[in-house]
Amino acid sequence: MFPNRRDFMLQGVAAGAMMGVPGFLHAQIPVGDMTLDVVSDGHLTLPGSFIFDAMPKDELMPILERAGQEYDQLTPPCNLSLLRGNGRVVLFDAGSGSEFMPTAGKMLDALDALGVAPDDITDLVFTHGHPDHLWGVLDDFGDALFTNAAHYMGQAEWDYWTDPNTVNTIDSGRQAFAIGAERRLAVVAEQMTFFNDGDEVVPGVGARMTPGHTPGHMAFEVRAGNSAVMIVGDSIGNDHVALARPAWESGSDQDRVLGAKTRVGLINDLVASATPIVGFHLGHGGIGRIDKAADGFTFVTEL
Ligand SMILES: [Zn+2]
């Protein structure tokens, strides 16, 4: 079962103190007899136009103001999920590594604070191939970092990023993403196993195809008995406008129309089933659930 609000908040405070980082919220949730931790990889620094350019500004501004967000610059957190139990240590996404942004790529410190080293990871599961999720798969010498881990990526996502023509078909602002993904995936190809929509990737972890942000983006349902948590990756890209107006097309999605359709369907399912989520770029520690609000939906951290 899920902890009550008091347990959840106490765990957050205790772990935050352990990290020695003032104001750093580290969140943890049990799933059956497994434990799921949010591991911070730092944050991104993005111009708001990256997400907002196609949205009606007059309606958008009050939503951002309510959420305490600036239009011009966003600093979304990067929340990796670490699932431990049944003899496995499963990491969802590898973070940015050292070559993407100076504010991101901090995962190793956060893992270390939990007593976890890269060699301890048994399974590394990718939501998608964008830099903030993939580039941390290599160390500073360009070698595989998680040497003992089986790596898993959705088949469609792998096919897209390893296609030599993707660099020509992707929009010009993301060409570096294509070059960077292809290079890194070549290094870990031998470690990689592929899966499809509905597959059980590792015991207790089911894949849900959630395309649009990228062609083969996957979310993951972690389930043990009656307990479940959905790791949504970037299919719900933030806790402000993506929830207040899920049907609005977001500039962060490579296929904006499909991304919006996926987001609306996923949110409806998550609200109907009251399933807690971990969102890669959601604030407030990244773990919570989605509630209906008077105006769209909202992210609440009381489980
Ligand atoms: Zn991302």
Coordinates of C-alpha atoms and ligand atoms in Angstrom, one line a residue:
M1 CA 0.0 0.0 0.0
F2 CA 1.0 3.6 -0.3
P3 CA 2.2 5.6 2.6
N4 CA 0.0 8.3 4.0
R5 CA 0.8 11.9 3.6
R6 CA 2.7 12.1 6.9
D7 CA 5.0 9.1 6.1
F8 CA 5.6 10.4 2.6
M9 CA 6.6 13.9 3.8
L10 CA 8.8 12.5 6.7
Q11 CA 10.7 10.3 4.2
G12 CA 11.2 13.3 2.0
V13 CA 12.5 15.5 4.9
A14 CA 14.8 12.7 6.3
A15 CA 16.3 11.9 2.9
G16 CA 16.7 15.6 2.0
A17 CA 18.7 16.1 5.2
M18 CA 20.8 13.1 4.4
M19 CA 21.7 14.6 1.1
G20 CA 23.0 17.7 2.9
V21 CA 21.4 19.9 0.2
P22 CA 19.2 22.6 1.6
G23 CA 15.8 22.6 0.0
F24 CA 16.6 19.4 -1.9
L25 CA 13.5 17.2 -1.8
H26 CA 14.2 13.6 -2.2
A27 CA 11.1 11.5 -2.6
Q28 CA 10.6 7.8 -2.0
I29 CA 7.6 5.5 -2.3
P30 CA 7.1 1.8 -1.6
V31 CA 5.6 -0.4 -4.4
G32 CA 4.7 -3.6 -2.7
D33 CA 8.0 -4.8 -1.1
M34 CA 10.0 -2.8 -3.6
T35 CA 11.2 0.8 -3.1
L36 CA 11.1 3.5 -5.7
D37 CA 13.4 6.6 -5.2
V38 CA 13.6 9.7 -7.2
V39 CA 17.2 10.4 -8.0
S40 CA 17.9 14.0 -9.0
D41 CA 20.1 14.6 -12.1
G42 CA 20.0 18.3 -11.5
H43 CA 17.9 20.5 -13.8
L44 CA 17.7 21.8 -17.3
T45 CA 17.8 25.5 -18.3
L46 CA 15.5 26.2 -21.3
P47 CA 14.0 29.2 -23.0
G48 CA 10.2 29.1 -22.4
S49 CA 9.6 29.4 -26.1
F50 CA 10.9 25.8 -26.5
I51 CA 7.6 24.7 -25.0
F52 CA 5.2 27.6 -25.2
D53 CA 5.6 29.1 -28.7
A54 CA 2.3 27.6 -30.1
M55 CA 0.2 28.3 -27.1
P56 CA -2.2 31.3 -26.7
K57 CA -0.3 33.7 -24.5
D58 CA -3.2 35.4 -22.9
E59 CA -4.5 32.1 -21.6
L60 CA -1.1 30.8 -20.8
M61 CA 0.2 33.6 -18.6
P62 CA -2.2 33.2 -15.7
I63 CA -1.5 29.4 -15.7
L64 CA 2.3 30.1 -15.4
E65 CA 1.8 32.8 -12.8
R66 CA -0.3 30.4 -10.6
A67 CA 2.5 27.8 -10.9
G68 CA 5.3 30.4 -10.2
Q69 CA 6.8 29.8 -13.6
E70 CA 8.5 32.4 -15.8
Y71 CA 7.6 32.6 -19.5
D72 CA 11.1 33.4 -20.6
Q73 CA 13.1 30.8 -18.8
L74 CA 12.3 27.3 -17.4
T75 CA 14.5 25.3 -15.0
P76 CA 12.7 21.9 -15.0
P77 CA 14.1 19.3 -12.6
C78 CA 15.4 15.9 -14.0
N79 CA 14.0 13.1 -11.9
L80 CA 15.4 9.6 -12.5
S81 CA 13.6 6.7 -10.9
L82 CA 15.5 4.0 -9.0
L83 CA 13.6 0.8 -8.2
R84 CA 15.1 -1.6 -5.7
G85 CA 13.8 -5.0 -4.6
N86 CA 13.7 -8.7 -5.6
G87 CA 17.5 -8.6 -5.9
R88 CA 17.4 -6.0 -8.7
V89 CA 18.5 -2.4 -8.9
V90 CA 16.6 -0.8 -11.8
L91 CA 17.4 2.7 -13.0
F92 CA 15.0 4.4 -15.4
D93 CA 17.0 6.7 -17.8
A94 CA 20.6 7.6 -17.4
G95 CA 20.5 11.3 -17.1
S96 CA 22.4 13.9 -19.1
G97 CA 26.1 13.1 -18.4
S98 CA 28.7 15.8 -18.5
E99 CA 28.3 17.0 -22.1
F100 CA 24.7 18.4 -22.3
M101 CA 24.2 21.2 -19.8
P102 CA 26.2 22.4 -16.8
T103 CA 23.1 22.3 -14.5
A104 CA 22.4 18.7 -15.3
G105 CA 24.3 15.4 -15.1
K106 CA 24.4 15.3 -11.3
M107 CA 23.0 11.8 -10.9
L108 CA 26.1 10.0 -9.6
D109 CA 26.2 12.2 -6.5
A110 CA 22.5 11.5 -5.8
L111 CA 23.0 7.7 -6.4
D112 CA 26.1 7.8 -4.1
A113 CA 24.0 9.4 -1.3
L114 CA 21.7 6.3 -1.5
G115 CA 24.7 4.0 -1.4
V116 CA 24.4 3.0 -5.0
A117 CA 27.3 2.9 -7.4
P118 CA 27.0 2.5 -11.2
D119 CA 28.2 -1.1 -11.0
D120 CA 25.3 -1.9 -8.7
I121 CA 22.7 -1.2 -11.4
T122 CA 21.4 -4.5 -12.7
D123 CA 18.9 -3.0 -15.3
L124 CA 18.8 0.3 -17.1
V125 CA 15.5 1.1 -18.8
F126 CA 15.0 4.0 -21.2
T127 CA 11.9 6.1 -21.7
H128 CA 13.4 7.7 -24.8
G129 CA 16.6 8.8 -26.5
H130 CA 16.7 12.6 -25.7
P131 CA 20.0 13.9 -24.3
D132 CA 18.7 14.4 -20.7
H133 CA 17.7 10.8 -20.6
L134 CA 20.4 9.0 -22.6
W135 CA 23.7 10.9 -22.6
G136 CA 24.6 9.8 -19.1
V137 CA 24.9 6.2 -20.3
L138 CA 28.6 6.8 -21.0
D139 CA 31.4 7.9 -18.7
D140 CA 33.7 10.9 -19.3
F141 CA 36.0 8.6 -21.4
G142 CA 33.2 7.6 -23.7
D143 CA 32.9 4.1 -22.3
A144 CA 29.7 2.4 -21.0
L145 CA 29.1 3.6 -17.4
F146 CA 26.7 0.9 -16.2
T147 CA 28.9 -2.1 -17.0
N148 CA 26.9 -4.7 -15.1
A149 CA 23.5 -3.5 -16.3
A150 CA 21.3 -5.0 -19.0
H151 CA 20.0 -2.0 -21.1
Y152 CA 16.5 -1.8 -22.4
M153 CA 14.9 0.5 -25.0
G154 CA 11.7 0.4 -26.9
Q155 CA 12.2 -1.1 -30.4
A156 CA 10.6 1.9 -32.2
E157 CA 12.8 4.3 -30.2
W158 CA 15.9 2.4 -31.0
D159 CA 15.1 2.1 -34.7
Y160 CA 14.5 5.9 -34.9
W161 CA 17.7 7.0 -33.2
T162 CA 19.9 4.5 -34.9
D163 CA 18.5 5.3 -38.4
P164 CA 21.3 7.2 -40.2
N165 CA 18.6 9.3 -41.9
T166 CA 17.2 10.7 -38.7
V167 CA 19.7 13.5 -38.6
N168 CA 18.3 14.6 -41.9
T169 CA 14.6 14.3 -41.0
I170 CA 14.7 15.7 -37.5
D171 CA 14.0 19.4 -37.1
S172 CA 17.2 21.5 -37.3
G173 CA 17.1 22.5 -33.6
R174 CA 17.5 18.8 -32.6
Q175 CA 20.2 17.6 -35.0
A176 CA 22.7 17.4 -32.2
F177 CA 20.2 15.1 -30.4
A178 CA 20.3 12.7 -33.3
I179 CA 24.1 12.7 -33.7
G180 CA 24.6 12.4 -29.9
A181 CA 22.1 9.5 -29.6
E182 CA 23.5 7.5 -32.5
R183 CA 27.0 7.7 -31.1
R184 CA 26.1 6.7 -27.6
L185 CA 23.8 3.9 -28.6
A186 CA 26.5 2.4 -30.8
V187 CA 28.7 2.1 -27.7
V188 CA 26.0 0.2 -25.6
A189 CA 24.5 -1.8 -28.5
E190 CA 25.8 -5.1 -27.2
Q191 CA 24.1 -4.5 -23.8
M192 CA 20.8 -3.5 -25.3
T193 CA 17.6 -5.5 -25.3
F194 CA 14.4 -4.3 -27.0
F195 CA 10.8 -4.3 -26.0
N196 CA 7.4 -3.3 -27.3
D197 CA 4.1 -1.9 -26.1
G198 CA 2.6 -4.1 -23.3
D199 CA 5.8 -6.1 -22.7
E200 CA 7.1 -6.8 -19.2
V201 CA 10.5 -5.3 -19.4
V202 CA 11.8 -6.6 -16.0
P203 CA 9.6 -8.4 -13.4
G204 CA 6.9 -6.0 -12.2
V205 CA 7.6 -3.3 -14.9
G206 CA 5.2 -3.1 -17.9
A207 CA 5.8 -0.9 -20.9
R208 CA 3.2 1.5 -22.2
M209 CA 3.8 3.1 -25.6
T210 CA 3.4 6.9 -25.2
P211 CA 4.5 8.3 -28.6
G212 CA 4.7 12.0 -29.7
H213 CA 7.4 13.4 -27.5
T214 CA 9.6 11.1 -29.5
P215 CA 8.4 8.4 -32.0
G216 CA 8.9 5.5 -29.6
H217 CA 8.6 7.1 -26.1
M218 CA 7.6 4.6 -23.4
A219 CA 6.1 5.0 -19.9
F220 CA 6.3 2.2 -17.4
E221 CA 3.8 0.8 -14.9
V222 CA 5.6 -0.6 -11.8
R223 CA 3.2 -3.0 -10.2
A224 CA 3.3 -5.3 -7.1
G225 CA 0.0 -6.7 -6.0
N226 CA -2.5 -3.8 -5.6
S227 CA 0.2 -1.2 -5.6
A228 CA 1.2 0.6 -8.8
V229 CA 3.2 3.6 -9.9
M230 CA 3.4 5.0 -13.4
I231 CA 6.8 6.3 -14.5
V232 CA 5.6 8.7 -17.2
G233 CA 8.9 10.1 -18.5
D234 CA 8.3 13.1 -20.7
S235 CA 4.8 12.1 -21.9
I236 CA 3.6 14.6 -19.3
G237 CA 6.4 17.1 -19.6
N238 CA 5.7 19.5 -16.7
D239 CA 3.3 20.1 -13.8
H240 CA 1.9 23.4 -15.0
V241 CA 0.6 23.8 -18.6
A242 CA 0.8 20.1 -19.5
L243 CA -1.8 19.5 -16.8
A244 CA -3.8 22.7 -16.9
R245 CA -4.2 22.3 -20.7
P246 CA -3.1 18.8 -21.7
A247 CA -4.6 19.1 -25.2
W248 CA -2.4 22.1 -26.1
E249 CA 0.4 21.3 -28.5
S250 CA 3.8 21.5 -26.8
G251 CA 6.9 22.6 -28.6
S252 CA 8.9 20.0 -26.5
D253 CA 7.1 17.2 -28.4
Q254 CA 8.7 16.2 -31.7
D255 CA 5.2 15.3 -33.0
R256 CA 3.0 17.9 -31.3
V257 CA -0.3 16.5 -32.4
L258 CA 0.4 12.9 -31.3
G259 CA 2.1 14.1 -28.1
A260 CA -1.1 16.0 -27.1
K261 CA -3.3 13.0 -27.9
T262 CA -1.0 10.7 -25.9
R263 CA -1.0 13.1 -22.9
V264 CA -4.8 13.5 -22.8
G265 CA -5.3 9.7 -22.9
L266 CA -2.7 9.0 -20.3
I267 CA -3.9 11.6 -17.9
N268 CA -7.5 10.4 -18.2
D269 CA -6.4 6.8 -17.4
L270 CA -4.2 8.0 -14.5
V271 CA -7.0 10.0 -12.9
A272 CA -9.6 7.2 -13.4
S273 CA -7.3 4.6 -11.7
A274 CA -5.9 7.1 -9.1
T275 CA -2.4 5.8 -10.0
P276 CA 0.6 7.7 -8.5
I277 CA 3.2 8.9 -11.0
V278 CA 6.8 9.8 -11.2
G279 CA 7.4 12.5 -13.8
F280 CA 10.9 13.1 -15.2
H281 CA 10.4 16.9 -15.3
L282 CA 7.7 17.4 -12.7
G283 CA 8.5 19.6 -9.7
H284 CA 7.9 19.1 -6.0
G285 CA 10.0 16.0 -5.9
G286 CA 8.5 14.4 -9.0
I287 CA 6.2 11.9 -7.2
G288 CA 2.5 12.6 -6.8
R289 CA -0.8 12.0 -8.5
I290 CA -3.0 13.9 -10.9
D291 CA -6.3 15.3 -9.7
K292 CA -9.1 17.0 -11.6
A293 CA -9.1 20.7 -11.0
A294 CA -11.8 23.3 -11.7
D295 CA -9.5 24.3 -14.6
G296 CA -8.0 21.2 -16.2
F297 CA -5.8 19.0 -14.0
T298 CA -3.3 19.6 -11.2
F299 CA -0.3 17.7 -9.6
V300 CA -0.6 16.9 -5.9
T301 CA 2.1 15.3 -3.8
E302 CA -0.3 14.0 -1.2
L303 CA -0.7 10.4 -2.1
Ligands
ZN1 ZN 13.4 15.2 -20.8

